[in-house]
């Protein structure tokens, strides 16, 4: 079983030494746990792809340390200095977003600096950068003194981990020697919002993945109108439809869903939808419905989503039923993850 290390100063030093030696380590962030490696080492980055089982042309996010000092007092110059080793250009909206939301659950895509490894960017000319808001991640980054490439610490296509135990479970068979630094449960619970600024001056900032920082917040802070993804070619693993997928079939319903839509579902159903199961017709008279709570507050829902999906997926349910969520941007992150969970669900059952 992988080793879970409490985040003591000694363990943090051990993890930093491990990273310097070109090894991979799982670290906590406020969104989900990441599988980190030295972003400047080709060999270290290759170990991430191998451990995750992820196709090598999928780009990774580079995590960077925040400026020292009070986080509300970071200056434009400090962010330019931090970003310049990674980004060829640091345009005004990137600085505005960094000053407003970093450290925090936001990834900014910029044109890459020449030294950024193709292994990190998936061969693209752009790089994803994020300054995470977790004290343990920040301490690791400060001591490491470099960028850490880190995708979510799950096997490719599976649910992202929001606790050290999830990571241990994820790699128990394929990578039992891995070290996991424990930073408790992630406070946000879904992956960062990704905003592409590479065409900010022509088509505007583009949201590639919704998350806790909303589209409205990005538009307001940058004072720009958001654009649409200009090319289908952007390689974006969270963009594959079958992602974040539980093994149990997952259905989404609300009060507008036809009453016979779950007609052929049989056996045991975990019911987390907001509309009552009694509104639906089932052919199987022995259907057993187990009521589960799913928060009606978007921040709370994000925080528990992956934990709940993992927990339900590990039990012997024949189906999971979740709510169709409101279309307002505050729900966009959770709505997106549940839609993908539903599309990819039921595959290895
Ligand atoms: O919250 C998060 O972002 C977490 C934590 C660990 O920081 N990380 C995360 O990484 O979700 P990952 O690799 O599971 O998802 C990152 C997404 C991928 O879908 C990748 O394709 C996209 O970011 N991405 C990274 N660099 C990119 C780039 N240059 N252009 C377009 N998409 C990029
Ligand atoms: Mg991921």
Short mmCIF file of C-alpha atoms and ligand atoms in Angstrom, two decimals:
data_model
loop_
_atom_site.label_atom_id
_atom_site.label_comp_id
_atom_site.label_asym_id
_atom_site.label_seq_id
_atom_site.Cartn_x
_atom_site.Cartn_y
_atom_site.Cartn_z
CA UNK A 1 0.00 0.00 0.00
CA UNK A 2 1.32 3.53 -0.73
CA UNK A 3 2.74 5.43 2.26
CA UNK A 4 0.71 8.33 3.64
CA UNK A 5 2.93 10.91 5.36
CA UNK A 6 1.50 13.48 7.77
CA UNK A 7 2.53 17.01 6.75
CA UNK A 8 5.22 17.51 9.40
CA UNK A 9 8.25 19.70 8.57
CA UNK A 10 10.37 16.55 8.42
CA UNK A 11 8.02 14.81 5.97
CA UNK A 12 7.79 17.93 3.84
CA UNK A 13 11.59 17.96 3.60
CA UNK A 14 11.56 14.27 2.71
CA UNK A 15 9.06 14.93 -0.08
CA UNK A 16 11.09 17.87 -1.41
CA UNK A 17 14.24 15.68 -1.46
CA UNK A 18 12.30 13.03 -3.33
CA UNK A 19 11.13 15.58 -5.90
CA UNK A 20 14.69 16.87 -6.30
CA UNK A 21 15.80 13.31 -6.95
CA UNK A 22 13.39 13.19 -9.89
CA UNK A 23 10.72 11.07 -8.20
CA UNK A 24 6.96 11.59 -8.19
CA UNK A 25 5.01 12.37 -5.02
CA UNK A 26 1.29 12.93 -4.39
CA UNK A 27 0.62 16.30 -2.76
CA UNK A 28 -2.57 17.96 -1.51
CA UNK A 29 -4.00 21.07 -3.17
CA UNK A 30 -7.24 22.89 -2.35
CA UNK A 31 -8.94 21.45 -5.48
CA UNK A 32 -7.85 17.79 -5.69
CA UNK A 33 -4.66 15.87 -4.88
CA UNK A 34 -1.94 16.16 -7.51
CA UNK A 35 0.74 13.74 -8.68
CA UNK A 36 3.76 16.04 -8.67
CA UNK A 37 7.15 15.93 -10.37
CA UNK A 38 9.90 18.41 -11.19
CA UNK A 39 8.54 20.26 -14.25
CA UNK A 40 12.10 20.86 -15.47
CA UNK A 41 13.04 17.17 -15.60
CA UNK A 42 12.03 15.12 -18.61
CA UNK A 43 12.56 11.84 -16.76
CA UNK A 44 10.54 12.94 -13.74
CA UNK A 45 7.65 14.15 -15.92
CA UNK A 46 7.65 10.86 -17.83
CA UNK A 47 7.10 9.04 -14.53
CA UNK A 48 3.81 10.92 -14.09
CA UNK A 49 2.46 9.67 -17.42
CA UNK A 50 3.60 6.16 -16.67
CA UNK A 51 2.00 6.15 -13.18
CA UNK A 52 -1.29 7.63 -14.39
CA UNK A 53 -1.55 5.56 -17.55
CA UNK A 54 -2.17 8.85 -19.33
CA UNK A 55 -1.47 9.39 -23.06
CA UNK A 56 1.80 11.32 -23.36
CA UNK A 57 0.36 14.08 -25.57
CA UNK A 58 -1.90 15.37 -22.79
CA UNK A 59 -0.48 18.54 -21.24
CA UNK A 60 0.17 18.98 -17.51
CA UNK A 61 -0.35 22.03 -15.32
CA UNK A 62 2.80 23.59 -13.83
CA UNK A 63 2.30 24.58 -10.18
CA UNK A 64 4.21 27.59 -8.90
CA UNK A 65 4.90 29.18 -5.50
CA UNK A 66 3.13 32.39 -4.45
CA UNK A 67 5.08 35.57 -3.73
CA UNK A 68 6.32 35.68 -0.15
CA UNK A 69 4.31 37.81 2.22
CA UNK A 70 0.65 38.65 2.62
CA UNK A 71 -1.46 37.13 -0.13
CA UNK A 72 -3.70 40.18 -0.49
CA UNK A 73 -0.69 42.37 -1.10
CA UNK A 74 0.91 40.62 -4.06
CA UNK A 75 1.99 43.02 -6.78
CA UNK A 76 1.93 42.85 -10.57
CA UNK A 77 5.74 42.85 -10.64
CA UNK A 78 5.92 39.86 -8.32
CA UNK A 79 3.58 37.84 -10.54
CA UNK A 80 5.48 38.84 -13.69
CA UNK A 81 8.69 37.62 -12.09
CA UNK A 82 7.09 34.32 -11.06
CA UNK A 83 5.43 33.70 -14.43
CA UNK A 84 8.21 34.83 -16.75
CA UNK A 85 10.36 31.69 -16.50
CA UNK A 86 7.36 29.70 -17.80
CA UNK A 87 5.46 32.07 -20.07
CA UNK A 88 6.85 33.86 -23.13
CA UNK A 89 4.38 36.68 -22.55
CA UNK A 90 2.49 37.68 -19.44
CA UNK A 91 -0.44 39.77 -20.72
CA UNK A 92 -2.41 42.20 -18.50
CA UNK A 93 -5.41 39.87 -17.95
CA UNK A 94 -3.05 37.17 -16.61
CA UNK A 95 -1.72 39.61 -14.03
CA UNK A 96 -5.22 40.76 -13.11
CA UNK A 97 -6.38 37.18 -12.62
CA UNK A 98 -3.27 36.24 -10.63
CA UNK A 99 -3.64 39.25 -8.34
CA UNK A 100 -7.32 38.51 -7.75
CA UNK A 101 -7.49 34.70 -7.53
CA UNK A 102 -4.01 33.32 -6.80
CA UNK A 103 -3.17 31.41 -4.81
CA UNK A 104 -6.41 29.68 -5.77
CA UNK A 105 -8.38 27.24 -7.95
CA UNK A 106 -7.55 28.82 -11.31
CA UNK A 107 -5.23 27.64 -14.10
CA UNK A 108 -4.09 30.15 -16.71
CA UNK A 109 -2.95 29.01 -20.18
CA UNK A 110 -0.24 31.24 -21.70
CA UNK A 111 2.26 30.98 -24.59
CA UNK A 112 5.08 28.86 -23.21
CA UNK A 113 8.65 30.05 -22.61
CA UNK A 114 11.22 28.23 -24.73
CA UNK A 115 12.65 26.18 -21.84
CA UNK A 116 9.32 24.55 -20.94
CA UNK A 117 9.55 20.86 -21.81
CA UNK A 118 7.40 19.45 -24.60
CA UNK A 119 6.67 16.55 -22.22
CA UNK A 120 4.87 19.05 -19.95
CA UNK A 121 2.89 20.85 -22.65
CA UNK A 122 1.98 17.79 -24.67
CA UNK A 123 3.99 19.29 -27.53
CA UNK A 124 1.82 22.42 -27.63
CA UNK A 125 3.14 25.99 -27.72
CA UNK A 126 1.19 26.88 -24.57
CA UNK A 127 1.60 26.11 -20.89
CA UNK A 128 -0.94 25.81 -18.04
CA UNK A 129 0.10 27.56 -14.81
CA UNK A 130 -1.47 27.47 -11.38
CA UNK A 131 -0.56 28.78 -7.96
CA UNK A 132 -2.42 26.48 -5.54
CA UNK A 133 -3.96 27.70 -2.29
CA UNK A 134 -3.01 24.92 0.09
CA UNK A 135 -0.46 25.62 2.82
CA UNK A 136 1.21 22.22 2.37
CA UNK A 137 1.46 22.60 -1.43
CA UNK A 138 2.86 26.10 -0.97
CA UNK A 139 5.43 24.93 1.56
CA UNK A 140 6.58 22.17 -0.81
CA UNK A 141 6.81 24.65 -3.70
CA UNK A 142 8.72 27.23 -1.63
CA UNK A 143 11.30 24.68 -0.50
CA UNK A 144 11.53 23.02 -3.91
CA UNK A 145 12.19 26.38 -5.58
CA UNK A 146 10.91 25.31 -8.98
CA UNK A 147 7.74 24.42 -10.85
CA UNK A 148 5.93 21.17 -10.20
CA UNK A 149 4.02 19.51 -13.00
CA UNK A 150 0.99 17.87 -11.41
CA UNK A 151 -2.12 16.29 -12.88
CA UNK A 152 -4.83 15.02 -10.57
CA UNK A 153 -3.53 11.96 -8.69
CA UNK A 154 -5.90 9.43 -10.19
CA UNK A 155 -5.50 6.77 -12.86
CA UNK A 156 -6.37 8.15 -16.31
CA UNK A 157 -10.12 8.61 -16.79
CA UNK A 158 -11.08 7.93 -13.18
CA UNK A 159 -12.47 10.12 -10.41
CA UNK A 160 -10.02 12.70 -9.02
CA UNK A 161 -8.90 12.16 -5.39
CA UNK A 162 -9.88 14.61 -2.67
CA UNK A 163 -8.14 12.85 0.24
CA UNK A 164 -4.84 11.06 0.83
CA UNK A 165 -6.78 7.79 1.25
CA UNK A 166 -8.30 8.18 -2.21
CA UNK A 167 -4.81 8.50 -3.70
CA UNK A 168 -3.58 5.44 -1.79
CA UNK A 169 -6.53 3.46 -3.09
CA UNK A 170 -5.93 4.68 -6.65
CA UNK A 171 -2.30 3.46 -6.74
CA UNK A 172 -2.42 0.51 -4.32
CA UNK A 173 -1.84 -2.00 -7.11
CA UNK A 174 0.01 -0.07 -9.80
CA UNK A 175 2.35 2.11 -7.72
CA UNK A 176 2.51 0.84 -4.11
CA UNK A 177 5.86 2.58 -3.47
CA UNK A 178 4.41 6.06 -3.97
CA UNK A 179 4.65 8.66 -1.17
CA UNK A 180 1.52 10.68 -0.40
CA UNK A 181 1.72 13.86 1.64
CA UNK A 182 -1.47 14.20 3.69
CA UNK A 183 -3.13 17.62 3.60
CA UNK A 184 -6.55 16.42 4.76
CA UNK A 185 -9.67 16.77 2.65
CA UNK A 186 -9.54 19.23 -0.24
CA UNK A 187 -11.57 22.34 0.54
CA UNK A 188 -12.77 23.00 -3.03
CA UNK A 189 -13.21 19.40 -4.19
CA UNK A 190 -13.25 19.78 -8.00
CA UNK A 191 -10.36 20.68 -10.32
CA UNK A 192 -9.39 24.28 -11.04
CA UNK A 193 -11.11 26.50 -13.58
CA UNK A 194 -8.93 26.60 -16.72
CA UNK A 195 -8.83 29.88 -18.63
CA UNK A 196 -6.97 30.11 -21.92
CA UNK A 197 -5.48 33.58 -22.43
CA UNK A 198 -3.48 32.78 -25.56
CA UNK A 199 -6.03 34.66 -27.75
CA UNK A 200 -7.15 37.17 -25.11
CA UNK A 201 -6.70 40.20 -27.41
CA UNK A 202 -8.58 38.74 -30.39
CA UNK A 203 -11.29 36.40 -29.10
CA UNK A 204 -11.03 37.02 -25.36
CA UNK A 205 -10.33 34.66 -22.45
CA UNK A 206 -11.73 31.15 -23.07
CA UNK A 207 -12.90 28.90 -20.24
CA UNK A 208 -11.61 25.40 -21.09
CA UNK A 209 -12.81 23.77 -17.88
CA UNK A 210 -15.34 25.28 -15.45
CA UNK A 211 -14.51 25.25 -11.74
CA UNK A 212 -14.92 27.22 -8.53
CA UNK A 213 -13.85 30.50 -10.15
CA UNK A 214 -16.81 31.27 -12.43
CA UNK A 215 -16.90 32.58 -16.00
CA UNK A 216 -18.48 35.78 -14.67
CA UNK A 217 -15.61 36.29 -12.25
CA UNK A 218 -13.05 35.87 -15.05
CA UNK A 219 -14.94 38.34 -17.29
CA UNK A 220 -15.34 40.86 -14.48
CA UNK A 221 -11.73 40.73 -13.32
CA UNK A 222 -10.22 40.93 -16.81
CA UNK A 223 -12.89 43.38 -18.06
CA UNK A 224 -13.06 41.30 -21.24
CA UNK A 225 -15.85 39.44 -23.01
CA UNK A 226 -15.22 35.72 -22.90
CA UNK A 227 -14.65 33.87 -26.18
CA UNK A 228 -15.34 30.33 -27.34
CA UNK A 229 -12.69 27.62 -27.81
CA UNK A 230 -11.09 28.60 -31.17
CA UNK A 231 -9.83 25.15 -32.08
CA UNK A 232 -10.92 21.62 -31.58
CA UNK A 233 -7.26 20.71 -31.53
CA UNK A 234 -6.52 21.84 -27.99
CA UNK A 235 -5.65 18.62 -26.24
CA UNK A 236 -7.51 18.61 -23.08
CA UNK A 237 -8.01 15.38 -21.16
CA UNK A 238 -10.75 16.81 -18.97
CA UNK A 239 -12.35 17.59 -22.30
CA UNK A 240 -12.88 13.95 -23.20
CA UNK A 241 -16.49 13.08 -22.61
CA UNK A 242 -15.86 9.83 -20.70
CA UNK A 243 -13.99 11.32 -17.78
CA UNK A 244 -14.40 11.33 -13.99
CA UNK A 245 -16.34 8.13 -14.47
CA UNK A 246 -17.70 5.80 -11.81
CA UNK A 247 -18.02 2.12 -12.75
CA UNK A 248 -21.68 2.06 -11.74
CA UNK A 249 -24.16 3.51 -14.26
CA UNK A 250 -25.08 7.08 -13.34
CA UNK A 251 -28.29 8.84 -14.39
CA UNK A 252 -29.24 12.51 -14.13
CA UNK A 253 -32.86 13.52 -13.51
CA UNK A 254 -34.98 16.48 -12.50
CA UNK A 255 -38.67 17.27 -12.34
CA UNK A 256 -38.78 17.69 -16.15
CA UNK A 257 -37.42 14.19 -16.83
CA UNK A 258 -40.09 11.83 -18.28
CA UNK A 259 -41.47 9.52 -15.58
CA UNK A 260 -40.57 6.37 -17.52
CA UNK A 261 -36.94 7.38 -18.23
CA UNK A 262 -35.59 5.02 -15.54
CA UNK A 263 -38.07 2.29 -16.44
CA UNK A 264 -35.44 -0.40 -17.07
CA UNK A 265 -33.26 0.38 -14.08
CA UNK A 266 -33.41 -2.53 -11.66
CA UNK A 267 -31.92 -3.69 -8.38
CA UNK A 268 -30.47 -1.27 -5.84
CA UNK A 269 -30.44 2.43 -6.64
CA UNK A 270 -28.54 5.14 -4.75
CA UNK A 271 -30.85 8.15 -5.06
CA UNK A 272 -29.05 11.51 -4.69
CA UNK A 273 -31.38 13.41 -7.06
CA UNK A 274 -33.43 16.30 -5.66
CA UNK A 275 -36.70 15.10 -7.21
CA UNK A 276 -38.34 12.19 -5.35
CA UNK A 277 -37.97 8.63 -6.68
CA UNK A 278 -41.74 8.24 -6.25
CA UNK A 279 -42.16 10.50 -9.32
CA UNK A 280 -40.71 7.71 -11.53
CA UNK A 281 -42.01 4.42 -12.90
CA UNK A 282 -39.88 1.27 -12.68
CA UNK A 283 -40.69 -1.99 -14.45
CA UNK A 284 -38.90 -4.06 -11.83
CA UNK A 285 -41.22 -4.19 -8.81
CA UNK A 286 -38.29 -5.16 -6.56
CA UNK A 287 -36.33 -1.96 -7.15
CA UNK A 288 -34.82 -0.75 -3.87
CA UNK A 289 -34.19 2.96 -3.53
CA UNK A 290 -31.59 4.19 -1.01
CA UNK A 291 -31.89 7.91 -0.31
CA UNK A 292 -28.60 9.88 -0.37
CA UNK A 293 -28.04 13.56 0.37
CA UNK A 294 -26.59 15.80 -2.33
CA UNK A 295 -26.08 19.45 -1.20
CA UNK A 296 -28.16 22.22 -2.79
CA UNK A 297 -25.35 24.68 -2.29
CA UNK A 298 -22.80 24.64 -5.17
CA UNK A 299 -19.72 25.09 -2.96
CA UNK A 300 -20.81 22.25 -0.68
CA UNK A 301 -21.78 20.08 -3.65
CA UNK A 302 -18.30 20.53 -5.20
CA UNK A 303 -16.64 19.65 -1.93
CA UNK A 304 -18.46 16.31 -1.48
CA UNK A 305 -18.99 15.28 -5.11
CA UNK A 306 -15.96 13.03 -5.73
CA UNK A 307 -16.01 11.55 -2.23
CA UNK A 308 -19.68 10.66 -2.70
CA UNK A 309 -19.12 9.19 -6.18
CA UNK A 310 -16.25 7.05 -4.89
CA UNK A 311 -18.20 5.90 -1.88
CA UNK A 312 -21.31 4.97 -3.86
CA UNK A 313 -19.25 3.35 -6.61
CA UNK A 314 -17.55 1.09 -4.05
CA UNK A 315 -20.90 -0.18 -2.73
CA UNK A 316 -22.96 -2.72 -4.62
CA UNK A 317 -25.42 -0.39 -6.29
CA UNK A 318 -26.88 -1.14 -9.70
CA UNK A 319 -27.41 2.53 -10.49
CA UNK A 320 -26.66 5.99 -9.12
CA UNK A 321 -29.15 8.82 -9.68
CA UNK A 322 -28.08 12.46 -9.34
CA UNK A 323 -29.82 15.78 -10.00
CA UNK A 324 -29.71 17.71 -13.28
CA UNK A 325 -28.19 20.92 -11.92
CA UNK A 326 -29.15 24.55 -12.54
CA UNK A 327 -27.52 26.20 -15.58
CA UNK A 328 -26.18 29.27 -13.74
CA UNK A 329 -22.41 29.66 -13.86
CA UNK A 330 -22.02 29.08 -10.14
CA UNK A 331 -23.04 25.45 -10.81
CA UNK A 332 -21.00 25.06 -14.03
CA UNK A 333 -18.10 23.13 -12.45
CA UNK A 334 -20.18 20.49 -10.66
CA UNK A 335 -22.62 20.29 -13.56
CA UNK A 336 -19.77 19.59 -15.98
CA UNK A 337 -18.25 16.85 -13.76
CA UNK A 338 -21.60 15.13 -13.22
CA UNK A 339 -22.38 15.23 -16.95
CA UNK A 340 -19.02 13.58 -17.71
CA UNK A 341 -19.45 11.08 -14.87
CA UNK A 342 -22.77 10.10 -16.38
CA UNK A 343 -21.42 9.69 -19.94
CA UNK A 344 -18.45 7.55 -18.90
CA UNK A 345 -20.24 5.55 -16.21
CA UNK A 346 -20.96 1.84 -16.20
CA UNK A 347 -17.99 1.02 -18.41
CA UNK A 348 -16.05 -1.64 -16.54
CA UNK A 349 -18.96 -3.23 -14.79
O1 LIG B 1 -7.09 21.66 -9.86
C1 LIG B 1 -6.33 21.23 -10.72
O2 LIG B 1 -6.15 21.82 -11.78
C2 LIG B 1 -5.59 19.91 -10.42
C3 LIG B 1 -4.66 20.15 -9.24
C4 LIG B 1 -3.78 18.95 -8.95
O3 LIG B 1 -3.91 21.30 -9.45
N1 LIG B 1 -4.90 19.45 -11.56
C5 LIG B 1 -5.53 18.91 -12.62
O4 LIG B 1 -4.67 18.41 -13.58
O5 LIG B 1 -6.74 18.83 -12.73
P1 LIG B 1 -5.13 17.45 -14.75
O6 LIG B 1 -3.88 17.11 -15.49
O7 LIG B 1 -5.92 16.30 -14.21
O8 LIG B 1 -6.02 18.34 -15.64
C6 LIG B 1 -5.40 19.44 -16.24
C7 LIG B 1 -6.10 19.82 -17.49
C8 LIG B 1 -5.99 18.74 -18.52
O9 LIG B 1 -7.27 18.48 -19.04
C9 LIG B 1 -5.07 19.33 -19.54
O10 LIG B 1 -5.39 18.89 -20.82
C10 LIG B 1 -5.31 20.83 -19.36
O11 LIG B 1 -5.46 20.97 -18.00
N2 LIG B 1 -4.15 21.59 -19.79
C11 LIG B 1 -2.94 21.65 -19.23
N3 LIG B 1 -2.10 22.40 -19.97
C12 LIG B 1 -2.80 22.83 -21.03
C13 LIG B 1 -2.51 23.63 -22.16
N4 LIG B 1 -1.31 24.12 -22.38
N5 LIG B 1 -3.50 23.84 -23.05
C14 LIG B 1 -4.71 23.33 -22.86
N6 LIG B 1 -5.06 22.56 -21.81
C15 LIG B 1 -4.12 22.32 -20.91
MG1 LIG B 2 -7.41 14.94 -14.03
#
